[in-house]
Tab-separated table of N, CA and C in Angstrom:
chain	number	residue	atom	x	y	z
N	1	MET	N	43.142	-2.123	5.596
N	1	MET	CA	41.699	-0.924	5.207
N	1	MET	C	40.937	-1.171	6.298
N	2	ALA	N	41.078	0.221	6.484
N	2	ALA	CA	40.302	0.177	8.038
N	2	ALA	C	38.863	1.259	7.717
N	3	LEU	N	38.219	1.642	8.613
N	3	LEU	CA	36.936	2.905	8.735
N	3	LEU	C	38.459	4.479	8.887
N	4	ASP	N	37.962	5.254	8.155
N	4	ASP	CA	38.164	6.637	8.551
N	4	ASP	C	37.556	8.495	7.808
N	5	GLU	N	37.779	9.014	8.659
N	5	GLU	CA	37.865	9.885	7.684
N	5	GLU	C	37.880	10.774	6.385
N	6	PRO	N	37.892	11.469	6.307
N	6	PRO	CA	39.414	11.610	4.602
N	6	PRO	C	39.994	13.853	5.137
N	7	ARG	N	41.179	13.592	4.442
N	7	ARG	CA	42.218	14.627	5.557
N	7	ARG	C	41.948	15.159	3.391
N	8	ASN	N	42.118	16.372	4.040
N	8	ASN	CA	42.988	17.525	2.754
N	8	ASN	C	44.338	16.797	2.409
N	9	THR	N	45.325	15.675	2.413
N	9	THR	CA	45.680	14.634	1.455
N	9	THR	C	45.332	13.417	1.647
N	10	ASP	N	44.445	13.077	1.362
N	10	ASP	CA	43.692	11.449	1.135
N	10	ASP	C	42.728	12.703	-1.116
N	11	ASP	N	42.628	12.022	-1.303
N	11	ASP	CA	41.519	11.338	-2.436
N	11	ASP	C	40.683	10.530	-2.359
N	12	VAL	N	39.043	10.566	-2.014
N	12	VAL	CA	38.273	9.907	-2.095
N	12	VAL	C	37.220	10.062	-3.380
N	13	PHE	N	37.266	8.457	-3.529
N	13	PHE	CA	36.566	7.479	-4.795
N	13	PHE	C	34.940	7.173	-3.755
N	14	ASN	N	33.729	6.878	-4.526
N	14	ASN	CA	32.325	7.195	-4.819
N	14	ASN	C	32.348	5.858	-5.920
N	15	ILE	N	32.312	4.845	-5.352
N	15	ILE	CA	31.810	3.904	-5.767
N	15	ILE	C	30.678	2.512	-5.666
N	16	ASP	N	29.993	2.804	-7.237
N	16	ASP	CA	28.944	1.529	-6.174
N	16	ASP	C	28.642	1.650	-4.594
N	17	GLY	N	28.787	3.030	-4.280
N	17	GLY	CA	27.313	3.190	-2.771
N	17	GLY	C	28.891	3.254	-2.087
N	18	PHE	N	30.014	2.443	-3.034
N	18	PHE	CA	31.000	2.383	-0.623
N	18	PHE	C	32.545	3.610	-1.503
N	19	GLU	N	32.681	5.028	-0.201
N	19	GLU	CA	33.166	5.358	-0.171
N	19	GLU	C	34.507	5.109	0.133
N	20	TYR	N	35.440	5.923	-1.471
N	20	TYR	CA	36.829	4.515	-0.496
N	20	TYR	C	37.265	5.762	-0.269
N	21	ILE	N	38.671	6.497	0.556
N	21	ILE	CA	40.046	7.312	1.107
N	21	ILE	C	41.708	6.993	1.326
N	22	VAL	N	41.644	7.226	-0.087
N	22	VAL	CA	43.540	7.104	-0.793
N	22	VAL	C	43.562	7.716	-0.114
N	23	ASP	N	45.816	7.735	0.711
N	23	ASP	CA	47.022	9.030	1.426
N	23	ASP	C	47.470	9.127	0.201
N	24	LYS	N	47.060	10.598	-0.533
N	24	LYS	CA	47.364	11.029	-1.749
N	24	LYS	C	48.658	9.944	-2.741
N	25	GLN	N	49.433	10.267	-1.437
N	25	GLN	CA	50.908	10.078	-1.981
N	25	GLN	C	51.120	8.181	-1.582
N	26	LEU	N	50.309	7.737	-0.815
N	26	LEU	CA	50.154	5.750	-0.974
N	26	LEU	C	49.559	6.041	-2.281
N	27	LEU	N	48.726	6.471	-3.177
N	27	LEU	CA	47.854	6.329	-3.801
N	27	LEU	C	49.251	6.317	-5.132
N	28	GLU	N	49.745	6.958	-5.413
N	28	GLU	CA	51.073	7.446	-6.162
N	28	GLU	C	52.005	6.074	-6.325
N	29	ARG	N	52.465	5.371	-4.651
N	29	ARG	CA	53.098	4.099	-4.702
N	29	ARG	C	52.663	3.217	-5.185
N	30	ALA	N	51.299	3.099	-4.556
N	30	ALA	CA	50.381	1.593	-5.069
N	30	ALA	C	49.728	1.292	-6.112
N	31	GLN	N	49.592	2.517	-7.150
N	31	GLN	CA	48.696	2.049	-8.349
N	31	GLN	C	49.390	1.450	-9.033
N	32	PRO	N	48.221	-0.205	-8.960
N	32	PRO	CA	46.900	0.280	-9.190
N	32	PRO	C	45.961	-0.244	-8.329
N	33	ILE	N	45.510	-0.286	-8.287
N	33	ILE	CA	44.570	-0.079	-6.076
N	33	ILE	C	43.656	-0.813	-6.709
N	34	LYS	N	43.455	-2.498	-6.840
N	34	LYS	CA	42.050	-2.984	-6.284
N	34	LYS	C	40.979	-3.392	-5.033
N	35	VAL	N	39.999	-3.271	-4.942
N	35	VAL	CA	39.326	-3.677	-3.485
N	35	VAL	C	38.453	-5.185	-4.339
N	36	ASP	N	38.780	-6.725	-3.469
N	36	ASP	CA	37.479	-7.510	-4.587
N	36	ASP	C	36.675	-7.139	-3.187
N	37	PHE	N	35.654	-7.930	-2.642
N	37	PHE	CA	35.238	-8.189	-1.460
N	37	PHE	C	34.990	-10.405	-2.055
N	38	GLN	N	35.167	-10.759	-0.268
N	38	GLN	CA	35.742	-12.472	-0.537
N	38	GLN	C	35.049	-13.185	0.461
N	39	GLY	N	33.471	-12.997	-0.242
N	39	GLY	CA	33.331	-14.359	1.434
N	39	GLY	C	33.183	-13.487	2.848
N	40	MET	N	34.135	-13.298	4.162
N	40	MET	CA	34.369	-12.794	4.931
N	40	MET	C	35.512	-11.381	5.044
N	41	GLY	N	35.370	-10.636	3.890
N	41	GLY	CA	36.273	-9.589	3.666
N	41	GLY	C	36.869	-9.475	2.384
N	42	PHE	N	37.544	-8.549	2.583
N	42	PHE	CA	37.621	-7.872	1.196
N	42	PHE	C	39.862	-8.331	1.269
N	43	LYS	N	39.995	-8.427	-0.375
N	43	LYS	CA	40.612	-9.253	-1.112
N	43	LYS	C	41.126	-6.862	-1.144
N	44	LEU	N	43.057	-6.671	-1.098
N	44	LEU	CA	43.399	-6.233	-1.647
N	44	LEU	C	44.576	-5.514	-2.378
N	45	ASP	N	44.541	-5.485	-3.486
N	45	ASP	CA	45.320	-5.931	-5.144
N	45	ASP	C	46.290	-4.945	-4.515
N	46	CYS	N	47.715	-3.936	-5.225
N	46	CYS	CA	47.987	-3.041	-5.517
N	46	CYS	C	49.264	-3.270	-4.957
N	47	GLY	N	50.261	-2.026	-6.608
N	47	GLY	CA	51.975	-1.914	-7.172
N	47	GLY	C	52.268	-2.099	-5.832
N	48	ILE	N	52.166	-2.409	-4.528
N	48	ILE	CA	53.399	-2.225	-3.901
N	48	ILE	C	53.469	-3.700	-3.877
N	49	ASP	N	55.291	-4.286	-3.237
N	49	ASP	CA	55.716	-5.036	-2.966
N	49	ASP	C	55.725	-5.240	-2.303
N	50	PHE	N	55.087	-6.070	-1.052
N	50	PHE	CA	54.845	-6.636	0.738
N	50	PHE	C	56.426	-7.268	0.351
N	51	SER	N	55.822	-8.184	0.105
N	51	SER	CA	56.966	-9.472	1.060
N	51	SER	C	58.226	-9.424	1.534
N	52	SER	N	58.690	-8.356	0.694
N	52	SER	CA	60.039	-7.921	-0.096
N	52	SER	C	60.545	-7.162	1.206
N	53	ALA	N	59.859	-7.042	1.762
N	53	ALA	CA	59.114	-5.338	3.034
N	53	ALA	C	59.371	-6.353	3.706
N	54	GLY	N	59.152	-7.946	4.126
N	54	GLY	CA	58.129	-8.279	5.198
N	54	GLY	C	56.706	-8.106	5.046
N	55	GLY	N	56.265	-7.472	5.063
N	55	GLY	CA	54.687	-6.821	5.119
N	55	GLY	C	53.917	-8.559	4.734
N	56	CYS	N	52.338	-8.082	3.934
N	56	CYS	CA	51.718	-9.481	3.033
N	56	CYS	C	51.950	-9.560	1.982
N	57	SER	N	51.607	-10.539	1.593
N	57	SER	CA	51.327	-9.846	-0.505
N	57	SER	C	50.307	-9.381	-0.641
N	58	GLY	N	48.963	-9.965	-0.452
N	58	GLY	CA	47.454	-9.829	-0.366
N	58	GLY	C	47.191	-9.728	1.185
N	59	CYS	N	46.320	-9.393	1.209
N	59	CYS	CA	45.081	-9.358	2.859
N	59	CYS	C	43.986	-9.807	2.818
N	60	ALA	N	43.205	-10.960	2.392
N	60	ALA	CA	41.633	-11.128	2.511
N	60	ALA	C	40.848	-11.246	3.231
N	61	SER	N	41.034	-10.068	4.418
N	61	SER	CA	40.003	-9.506	6.117
N	61	SER	C	40.281	-8.180	5.834
N	62	ALA	N	38.986	-8.315	6.267
N	62	ALA	CA	38.980	-6.466	6.285
N	62	ALA	C	39.761	-5.592	7.808
N	63	SER	N	39.603	-7.139	8.402
N	63	SER	CA	40.624	-6.083	10.294
N	63	SER	C	41.604	-6.265	9.266
N	64	ASN	N	42.441	-6.892	8.671
N	64	ASN	CA	44.246	-6.951	8.540
N	64	ASN	C	43.872	-6.565	7.430
N	65	GLY	N	44.752	-6.004	7.869
N	65	GLY	CA	45.641	-4.574	6.608
N	65	GLY	C	46.792	-4.408	6.407
N	66	CYS	N	47.696	-3.946	4.657
N	66	CYS	CA	48.638	-3.805	5.130
N	66	CYS	C	49.721	-2.791	5.003
N	67	GLY	N	49.771	-2.095	5.611
N	67	GLY	CA	50.163	-0.531	5.563
N	67	GLY	C	52.637	-1.215	5.011
N	68	ALA	N	52.223	0.788	4.677
N	68	ALA	CA	53.220	0.606	3.249
N	68	ALA	C	54.612	1.366	4.873
């Protein structure tokens, strides 16, 4: 997760006053995506298994993100 500006290749979702920008191709692979605020940051859950690719299985802070 990171701050970004929308591009033509993104879908934009406005939920509870927050704007979420997701790359359309990533969204196809990662559905469903769930973002929760937890104390000191955000937790991101999605349909991609990052543990088998050497990545993380879930991120618990806004400064750490998973890459596809």
